[in-house]
Each structure stands twice: as structure tokens, then as C-alpha cells.
GROMACS .gro file of C-alpha atoms in nm:
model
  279
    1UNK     CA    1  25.069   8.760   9.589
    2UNK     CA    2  24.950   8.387   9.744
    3UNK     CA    3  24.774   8.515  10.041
    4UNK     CA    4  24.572   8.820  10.060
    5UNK     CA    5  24.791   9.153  10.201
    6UNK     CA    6  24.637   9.377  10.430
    7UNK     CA    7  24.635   9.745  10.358
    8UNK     CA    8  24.646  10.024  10.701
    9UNK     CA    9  24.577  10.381  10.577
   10UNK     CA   10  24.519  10.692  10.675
   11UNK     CA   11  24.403  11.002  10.525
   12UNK     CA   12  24.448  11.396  10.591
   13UNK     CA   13  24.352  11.698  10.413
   14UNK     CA   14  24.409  12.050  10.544
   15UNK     CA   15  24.218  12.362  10.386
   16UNK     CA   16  24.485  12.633  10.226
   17UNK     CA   17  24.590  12.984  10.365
   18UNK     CA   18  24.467  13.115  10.076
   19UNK     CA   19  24.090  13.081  10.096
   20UNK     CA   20  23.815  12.926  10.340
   21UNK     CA   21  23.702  12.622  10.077
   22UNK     CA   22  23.909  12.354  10.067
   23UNK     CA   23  23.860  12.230   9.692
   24UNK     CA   24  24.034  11.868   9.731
   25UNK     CA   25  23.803  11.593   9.842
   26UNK     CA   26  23.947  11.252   9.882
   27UNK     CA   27  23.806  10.870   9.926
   28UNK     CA   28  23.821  10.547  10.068
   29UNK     CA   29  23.581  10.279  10.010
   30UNK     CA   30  23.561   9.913  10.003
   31UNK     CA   31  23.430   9.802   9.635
   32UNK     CA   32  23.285   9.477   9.671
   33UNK     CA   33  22.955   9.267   9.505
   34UNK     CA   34  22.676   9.479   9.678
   35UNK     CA   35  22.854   9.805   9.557
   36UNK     CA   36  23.076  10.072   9.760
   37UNK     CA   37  23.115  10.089  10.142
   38UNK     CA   38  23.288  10.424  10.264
   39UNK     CA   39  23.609  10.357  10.444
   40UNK     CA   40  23.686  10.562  10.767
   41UNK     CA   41  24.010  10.819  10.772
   42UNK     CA   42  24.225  10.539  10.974
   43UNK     CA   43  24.216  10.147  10.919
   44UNK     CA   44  24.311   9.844  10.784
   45UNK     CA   45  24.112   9.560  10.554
   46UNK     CA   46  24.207   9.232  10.393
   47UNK     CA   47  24.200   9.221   9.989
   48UNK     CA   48  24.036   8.928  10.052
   49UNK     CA   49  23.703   8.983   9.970
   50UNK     CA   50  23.669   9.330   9.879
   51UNK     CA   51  23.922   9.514   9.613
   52UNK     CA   52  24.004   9.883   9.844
   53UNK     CA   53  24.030  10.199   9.644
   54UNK     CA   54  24.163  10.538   9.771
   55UNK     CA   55  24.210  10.866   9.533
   56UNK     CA   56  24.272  11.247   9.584
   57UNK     CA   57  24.077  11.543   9.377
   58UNK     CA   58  24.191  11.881   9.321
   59UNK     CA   59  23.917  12.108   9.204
   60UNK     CA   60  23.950  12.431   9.018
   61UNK     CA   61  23.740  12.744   8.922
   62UNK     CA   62  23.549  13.038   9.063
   63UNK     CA   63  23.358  13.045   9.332
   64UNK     CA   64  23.266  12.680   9.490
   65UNK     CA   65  23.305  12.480   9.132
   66UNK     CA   66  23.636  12.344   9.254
   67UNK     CA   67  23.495  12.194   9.567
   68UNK     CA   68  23.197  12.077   9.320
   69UNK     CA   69  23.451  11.893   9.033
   70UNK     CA   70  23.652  11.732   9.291
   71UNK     CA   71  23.319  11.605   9.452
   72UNK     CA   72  23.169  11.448   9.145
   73UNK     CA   73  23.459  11.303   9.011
   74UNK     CA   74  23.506  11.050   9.352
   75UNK     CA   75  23.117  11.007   9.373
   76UNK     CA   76  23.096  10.923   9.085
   77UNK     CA   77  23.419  10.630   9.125
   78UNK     CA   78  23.214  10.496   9.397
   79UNK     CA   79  22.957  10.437   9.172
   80UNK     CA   80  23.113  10.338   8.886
   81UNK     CA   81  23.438  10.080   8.973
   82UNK     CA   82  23.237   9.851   9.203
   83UNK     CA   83  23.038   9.745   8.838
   84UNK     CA   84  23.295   9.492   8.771
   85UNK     CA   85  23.165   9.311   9.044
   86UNK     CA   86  22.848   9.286   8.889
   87UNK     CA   87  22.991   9.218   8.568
   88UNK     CA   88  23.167   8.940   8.700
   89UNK     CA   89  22.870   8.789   8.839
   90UNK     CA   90  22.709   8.743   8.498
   91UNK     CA   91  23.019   8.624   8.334
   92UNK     CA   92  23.164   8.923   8.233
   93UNK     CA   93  23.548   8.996   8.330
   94UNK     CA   94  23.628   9.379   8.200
   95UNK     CA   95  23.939   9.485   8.191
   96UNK     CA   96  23.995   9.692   8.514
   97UNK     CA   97  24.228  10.045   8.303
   98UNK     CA   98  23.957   9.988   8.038
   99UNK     CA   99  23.733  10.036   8.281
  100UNK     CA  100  23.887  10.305   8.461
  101UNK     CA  101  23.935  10.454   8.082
  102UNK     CA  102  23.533  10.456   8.012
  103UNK     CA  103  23.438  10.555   8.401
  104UNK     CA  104  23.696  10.909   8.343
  105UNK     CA  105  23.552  10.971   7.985
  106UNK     CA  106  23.208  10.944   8.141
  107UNK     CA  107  23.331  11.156   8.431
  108UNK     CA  108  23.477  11.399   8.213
  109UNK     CA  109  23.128  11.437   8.028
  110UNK     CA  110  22.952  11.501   8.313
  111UNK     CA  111  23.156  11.808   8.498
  112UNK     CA  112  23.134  12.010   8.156
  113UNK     CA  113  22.759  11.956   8.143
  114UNK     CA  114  22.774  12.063   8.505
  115UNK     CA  115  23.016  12.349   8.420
  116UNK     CA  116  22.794  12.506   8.097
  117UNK     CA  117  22.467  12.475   8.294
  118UNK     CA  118  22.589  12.681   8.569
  119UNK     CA  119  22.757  13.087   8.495
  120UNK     CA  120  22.950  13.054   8.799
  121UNK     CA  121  23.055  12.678   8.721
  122UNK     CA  122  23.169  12.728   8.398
  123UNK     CA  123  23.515  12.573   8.317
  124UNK     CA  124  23.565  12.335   8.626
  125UNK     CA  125  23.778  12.118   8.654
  126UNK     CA  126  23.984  11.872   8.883
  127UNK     CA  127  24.287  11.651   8.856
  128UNK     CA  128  24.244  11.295   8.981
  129UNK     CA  129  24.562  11.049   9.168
  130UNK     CA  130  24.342  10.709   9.176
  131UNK     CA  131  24.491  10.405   9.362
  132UNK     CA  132  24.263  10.060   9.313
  133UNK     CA  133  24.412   9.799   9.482
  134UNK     CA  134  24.270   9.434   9.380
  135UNK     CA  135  24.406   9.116   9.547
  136UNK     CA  136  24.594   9.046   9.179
  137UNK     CA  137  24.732   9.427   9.105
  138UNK     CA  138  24.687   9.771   9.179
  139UNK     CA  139  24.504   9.998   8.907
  140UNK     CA  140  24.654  10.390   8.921
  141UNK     CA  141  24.490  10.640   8.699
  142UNK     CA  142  24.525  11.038   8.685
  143UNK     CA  143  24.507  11.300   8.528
  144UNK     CA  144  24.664  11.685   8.630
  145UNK     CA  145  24.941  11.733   8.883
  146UNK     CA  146  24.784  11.481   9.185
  147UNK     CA  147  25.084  11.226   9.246
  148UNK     CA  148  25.083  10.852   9.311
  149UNK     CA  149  25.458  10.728   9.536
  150UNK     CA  150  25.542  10.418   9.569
  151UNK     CA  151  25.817  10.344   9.827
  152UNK     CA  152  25.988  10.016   9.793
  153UNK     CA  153  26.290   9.905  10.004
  154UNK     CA  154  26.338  10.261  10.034
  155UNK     CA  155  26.312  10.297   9.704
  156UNK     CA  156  26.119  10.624   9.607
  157UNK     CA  157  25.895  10.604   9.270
  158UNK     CA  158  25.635  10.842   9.123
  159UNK     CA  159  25.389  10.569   8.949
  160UNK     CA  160  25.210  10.884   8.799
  161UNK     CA  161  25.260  11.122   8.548
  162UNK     CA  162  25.211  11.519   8.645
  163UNK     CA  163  25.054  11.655   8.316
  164UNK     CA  164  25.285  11.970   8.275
  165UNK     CA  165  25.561  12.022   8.020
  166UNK     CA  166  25.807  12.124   8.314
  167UNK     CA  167  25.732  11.802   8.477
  168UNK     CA  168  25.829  11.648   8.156
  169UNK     CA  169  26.177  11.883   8.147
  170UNK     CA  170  26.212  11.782   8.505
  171UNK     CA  171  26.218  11.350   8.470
  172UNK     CA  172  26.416  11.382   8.120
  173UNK     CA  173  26.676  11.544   8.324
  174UNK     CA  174  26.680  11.880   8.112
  175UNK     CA  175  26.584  12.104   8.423
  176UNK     CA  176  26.703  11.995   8.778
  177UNK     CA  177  26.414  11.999   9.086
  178UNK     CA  178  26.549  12.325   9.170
  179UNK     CA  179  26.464  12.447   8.855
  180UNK     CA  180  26.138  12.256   8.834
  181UNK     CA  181  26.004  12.385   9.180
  182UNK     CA  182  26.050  12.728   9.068
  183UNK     CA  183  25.964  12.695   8.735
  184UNK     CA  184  25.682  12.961   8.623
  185UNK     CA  185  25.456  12.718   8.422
  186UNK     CA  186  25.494  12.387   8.705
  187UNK     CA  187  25.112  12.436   8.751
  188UNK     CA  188  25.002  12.487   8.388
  189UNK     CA  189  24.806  12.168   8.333
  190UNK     CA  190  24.745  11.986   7.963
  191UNK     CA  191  24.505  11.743   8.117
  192UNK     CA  192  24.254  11.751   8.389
  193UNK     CA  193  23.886  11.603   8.433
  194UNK     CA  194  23.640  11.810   8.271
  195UNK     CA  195  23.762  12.210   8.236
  196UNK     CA  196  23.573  12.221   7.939
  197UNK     CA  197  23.801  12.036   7.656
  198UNK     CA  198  23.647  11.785   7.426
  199UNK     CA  199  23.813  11.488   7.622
  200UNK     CA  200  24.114  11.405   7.844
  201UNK     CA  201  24.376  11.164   7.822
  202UNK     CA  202  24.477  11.028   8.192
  203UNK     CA  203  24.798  10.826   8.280
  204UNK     CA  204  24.646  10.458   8.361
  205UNK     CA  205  24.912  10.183   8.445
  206UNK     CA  206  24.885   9.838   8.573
  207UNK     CA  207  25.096   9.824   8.898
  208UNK     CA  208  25.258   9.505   9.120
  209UNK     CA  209  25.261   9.569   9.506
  210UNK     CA  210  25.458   9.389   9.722
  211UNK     CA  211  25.466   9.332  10.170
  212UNK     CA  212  25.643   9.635  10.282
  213UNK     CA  213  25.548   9.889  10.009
  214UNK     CA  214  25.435  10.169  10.091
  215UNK     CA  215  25.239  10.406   9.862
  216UNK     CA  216  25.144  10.774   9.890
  217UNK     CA  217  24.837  10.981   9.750
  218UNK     CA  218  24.830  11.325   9.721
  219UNK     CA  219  24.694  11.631   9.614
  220UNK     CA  220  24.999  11.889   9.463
  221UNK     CA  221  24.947  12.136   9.842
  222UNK     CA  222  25.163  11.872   9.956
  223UNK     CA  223  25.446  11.849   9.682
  224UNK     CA  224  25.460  12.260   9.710
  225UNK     CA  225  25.616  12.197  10.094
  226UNK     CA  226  25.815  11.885  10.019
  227UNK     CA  227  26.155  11.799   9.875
  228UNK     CA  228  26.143  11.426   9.728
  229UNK     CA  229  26.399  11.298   9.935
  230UNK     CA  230  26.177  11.424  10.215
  231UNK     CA  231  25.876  11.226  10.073
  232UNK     CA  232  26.135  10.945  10.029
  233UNK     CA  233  26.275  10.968  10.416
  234UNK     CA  234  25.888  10.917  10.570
  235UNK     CA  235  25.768  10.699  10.356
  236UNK     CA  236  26.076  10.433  10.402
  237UNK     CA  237  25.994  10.461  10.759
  238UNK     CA  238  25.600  10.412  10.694
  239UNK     CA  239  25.591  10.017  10.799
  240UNK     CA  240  25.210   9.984  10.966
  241UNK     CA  241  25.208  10.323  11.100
  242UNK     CA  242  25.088  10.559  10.828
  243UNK     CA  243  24.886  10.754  11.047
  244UNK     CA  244  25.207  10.868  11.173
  245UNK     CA  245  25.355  10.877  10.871
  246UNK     CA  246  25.088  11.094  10.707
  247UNK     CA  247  25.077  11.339  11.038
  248UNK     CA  248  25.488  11.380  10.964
  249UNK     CA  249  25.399  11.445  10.600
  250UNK     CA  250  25.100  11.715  10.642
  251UNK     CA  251  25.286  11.904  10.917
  252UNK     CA  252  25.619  11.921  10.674
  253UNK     CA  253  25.433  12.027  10.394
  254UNK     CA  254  25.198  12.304  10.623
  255UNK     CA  255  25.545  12.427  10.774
  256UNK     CA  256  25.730  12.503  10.428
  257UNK     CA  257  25.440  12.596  10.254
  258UNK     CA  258  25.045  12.563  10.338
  259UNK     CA  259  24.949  12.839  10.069
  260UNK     CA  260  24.706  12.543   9.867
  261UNK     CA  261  24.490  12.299   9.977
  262UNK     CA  262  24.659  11.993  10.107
  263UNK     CA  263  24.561  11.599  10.068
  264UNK     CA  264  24.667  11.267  10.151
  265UNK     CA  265  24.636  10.912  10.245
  266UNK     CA  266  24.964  10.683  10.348
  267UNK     CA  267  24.879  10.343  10.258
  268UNK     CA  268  25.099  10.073  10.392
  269UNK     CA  269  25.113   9.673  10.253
  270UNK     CA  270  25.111   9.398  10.524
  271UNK     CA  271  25.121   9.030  10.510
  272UNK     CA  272  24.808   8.864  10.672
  273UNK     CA  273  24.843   8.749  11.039
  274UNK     CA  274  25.042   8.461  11.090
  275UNK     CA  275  25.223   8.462  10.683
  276UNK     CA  276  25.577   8.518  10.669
  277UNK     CA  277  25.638   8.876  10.578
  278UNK     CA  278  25.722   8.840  10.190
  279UNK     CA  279  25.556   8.929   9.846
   0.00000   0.00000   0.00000
């Protein structure tokens, strides 16, 4: 893009009927040269100056290590994606998926540690939807069932990659989403963050954005009370409005389902004031 897009977002997240914790956390921040600044729930910022990041974490395990996984796995992107900054102030350019790559392994590392010094921690794990959105690109990594949409002249596109064999079934056309949504191993996940395996393998891509996109991040409590083509519908209609579009989304979801925990953030592309609205 020429000029530097705006981004409006808002995020949501609704605790399950299931249990009081609510193991999904989610972010916002700013990554910029004097590290991370926290984003609120509702906004909008230029790419000028700043690149904007925004994921969704689902924890799992006993007793509050869900809640804990999810935590330190976005505490721990605040920390760790605003280094290129610094890197680029000495000269150094990393590549932004290899960095993403060595920040999850790290990551990873860090929640089994957690998990085997703690009986009632042992095993955690969370899946991660990441969305990192430089002036040049945006950067998607995850790993587990968390999704990544990107709507695009009303054009609906999963950028990520659920980690589940009847996922897989599902987008090589062997099951339909009939089939898929009632399938009894949807939720058995190959690869999340930590859970104790020797190391994960995440879905990283490289992704164009465009005025007029709009993208969608989300924990899988909202896939379990939405259709695609209902994902589809509101986020066509998104525009600058996401907060609306995210309230439409959450209520949906909570109406057809509600049993899991429930994240996301609606992030809508403008053009900066007084650009002509193309990409």
C-alpha cells in the first residue's frame, strides 16, 4: 500500500456456560521502537508509525492452567515482536515469520516448564490465531483450532489452518461442513503451544491486505455457534463499524451455542483521511 491504512477494531470475549473461568485471553497493542503499548477494546490507529498486532488464546487443562497458557503465550508476544524494532535500530532487519517462528518455539518452552513445575499445571496448553499487521504486510501465525478470516469483496477466506485431521477432511472436500461440525474428533488437536510435546509446528504465512478488507480473530467458542456463510454475511457488511460487527457475531454465536469460551476482535482496513479509498 502507498499511504498508510488505518485499522478500527474491536474486541469481545464472553466466559462459557460451562464453567466460571474464561480460559481465552486476547490482545491488542501497538508495537513500536520503545516496545508494546496496550490497545483499548475499541479504536482505530494509523500503520504509520507503529506496526498493530491483535491475537486470540485458548487455554486448556485442569484447574486455572488454561487461563495461565493463554496468558503467557500473549505476554509474552508483547514482549517479544516489538524486538524487531530494536533490531532495526542497530542495523538488523529479521525476518518478521522467522521471528514469529523463534518467539512460539521460545513460547512453547516456557508453558511446559510452567506446566512440569506445577501438579495442577501439568500438560497446559493453548492454541494461538496471531494477526501482525505492518505498514508492508500482515504476519498470521497459529497453532490449534483459533481461526484467522479474511473478508474481501465479500469474499470469505480462512488465512489459517485448524490443526485437526477433520479440518483437513473438511477443506479437501472429503467430508461436507455438516459432517465436519459434527464430526467426533473436530476438537482433537495435533498442534498447540506447549501441552507438553517436544515442539510445535504453527501455520505462519505472509499475508497482503487491502482498503475494505476486513479480517476476523477468534477463539473456536465462536465457530461452535456459526455457519461460515454466517461469518461471511457480517463480515461483508463490517466497513468501519466492527464494533457492530463483532456485537452481531458474539450474540450469534452465544444464541446457537455459548457452551465454550468465546473470543474475538473485528478488524476493519481504511484508507487514511483524505486518500481515495483503494489498495
Amino acid at each position: 500500500m502507498t499511504e498508510a491504512a488505518i485499522l478500527h477494531w474491536a474486541a469481545l470475549t464472553h466466559s462459557g456456560s460451562r464453567k466460571l473461568q474464561n480460559d481465552d485471553s486476547l490482545v491488542a497493542f501497538a508495537s513500536g521502537p520503545k516496545g508494546a503499548e496496550p490497545l483499548p477494546e475499541t479504536g482505530s490507529r494509523a500503520l504509520a508509525n507503529y506496526d498493530l498486532v491483535f491475537a486470540v488464546s485458548d487455554g486448556m487443562g485442569g484447574s486455572n492452567a488454561g487461563h495461565v497458557a493463554s496468558s503467557i503465550i500473549l505476554q509474552q508476544m508483547t514482549e517479544i515482536i516489538p524486538e524487531t524494532f530494536k533490531a532495526a535500530a542497530s542495523g538488523l532487519f529479521p525476518d518478521s515469520l522467522s521471528h514469529l517462528a523463534d518467539a512460539l518455539r521460545s513460547i512453547h518452552d516456557e508453558i511446559n516448564a510452567t506446566g512440569n513445575g506445577s501438579a495442577d499445571k501439568t500438560g497446559m496448553a493453548a492454541t494461538l490465531a496471531l494477526a501482525w499487521f505492518t505498514p508492508e504486510n500482515l504476519y498470521i501465525a497459529n497453532a490449534g483450532d483459533s481461526r484467522i478470516y479474511r473478508s474481501r469483496g465479500g469474499k470469505l477466506e480462512q488465512l489459517s489452518r485448524d490443526h485437526t485431521y477433520a479440518w483437513s477432511q473438511w477443506k479437501r472436500g472429503e467430508i461436507s461442513e455438516i459432517q465436519y461440525r459434527s464430526h467426533p474428533r473436530r476438537a482433537a488437536l495435533y498442534e498447540v503451544v506447549g501441552g507438553g510435546h517436544d515442539k510445535v509446528n504453527p501455520h505462519f504465512a505472509a499475508i497482503t491486505y487491502e482498503v475494505g478488507d476486513c479480517f476476523l480473530v477468534c477463539s473456536d467458542g465462536l465457530v461452535d455457534g456459526l455457519w461460515e456463510r454466517h461469518i461471511s454475511d457480517a463480515l461483508a457488511n463490517c466497513c468501519n463499524a466492527p464494533a457492530a460487527t463483532a456485537q452481531t457475531l458474539l450474540k450469534r454465536a452465544i444464541d446457537n451455542s455459548g457452551i465454550d469460551d468465546t473470543s474475538l476482535i473485528v478488524i476493519a482496513v481504511a484508507a487514511p483521511p483524505g486518500s481515495e479509498n483503494h489498495g
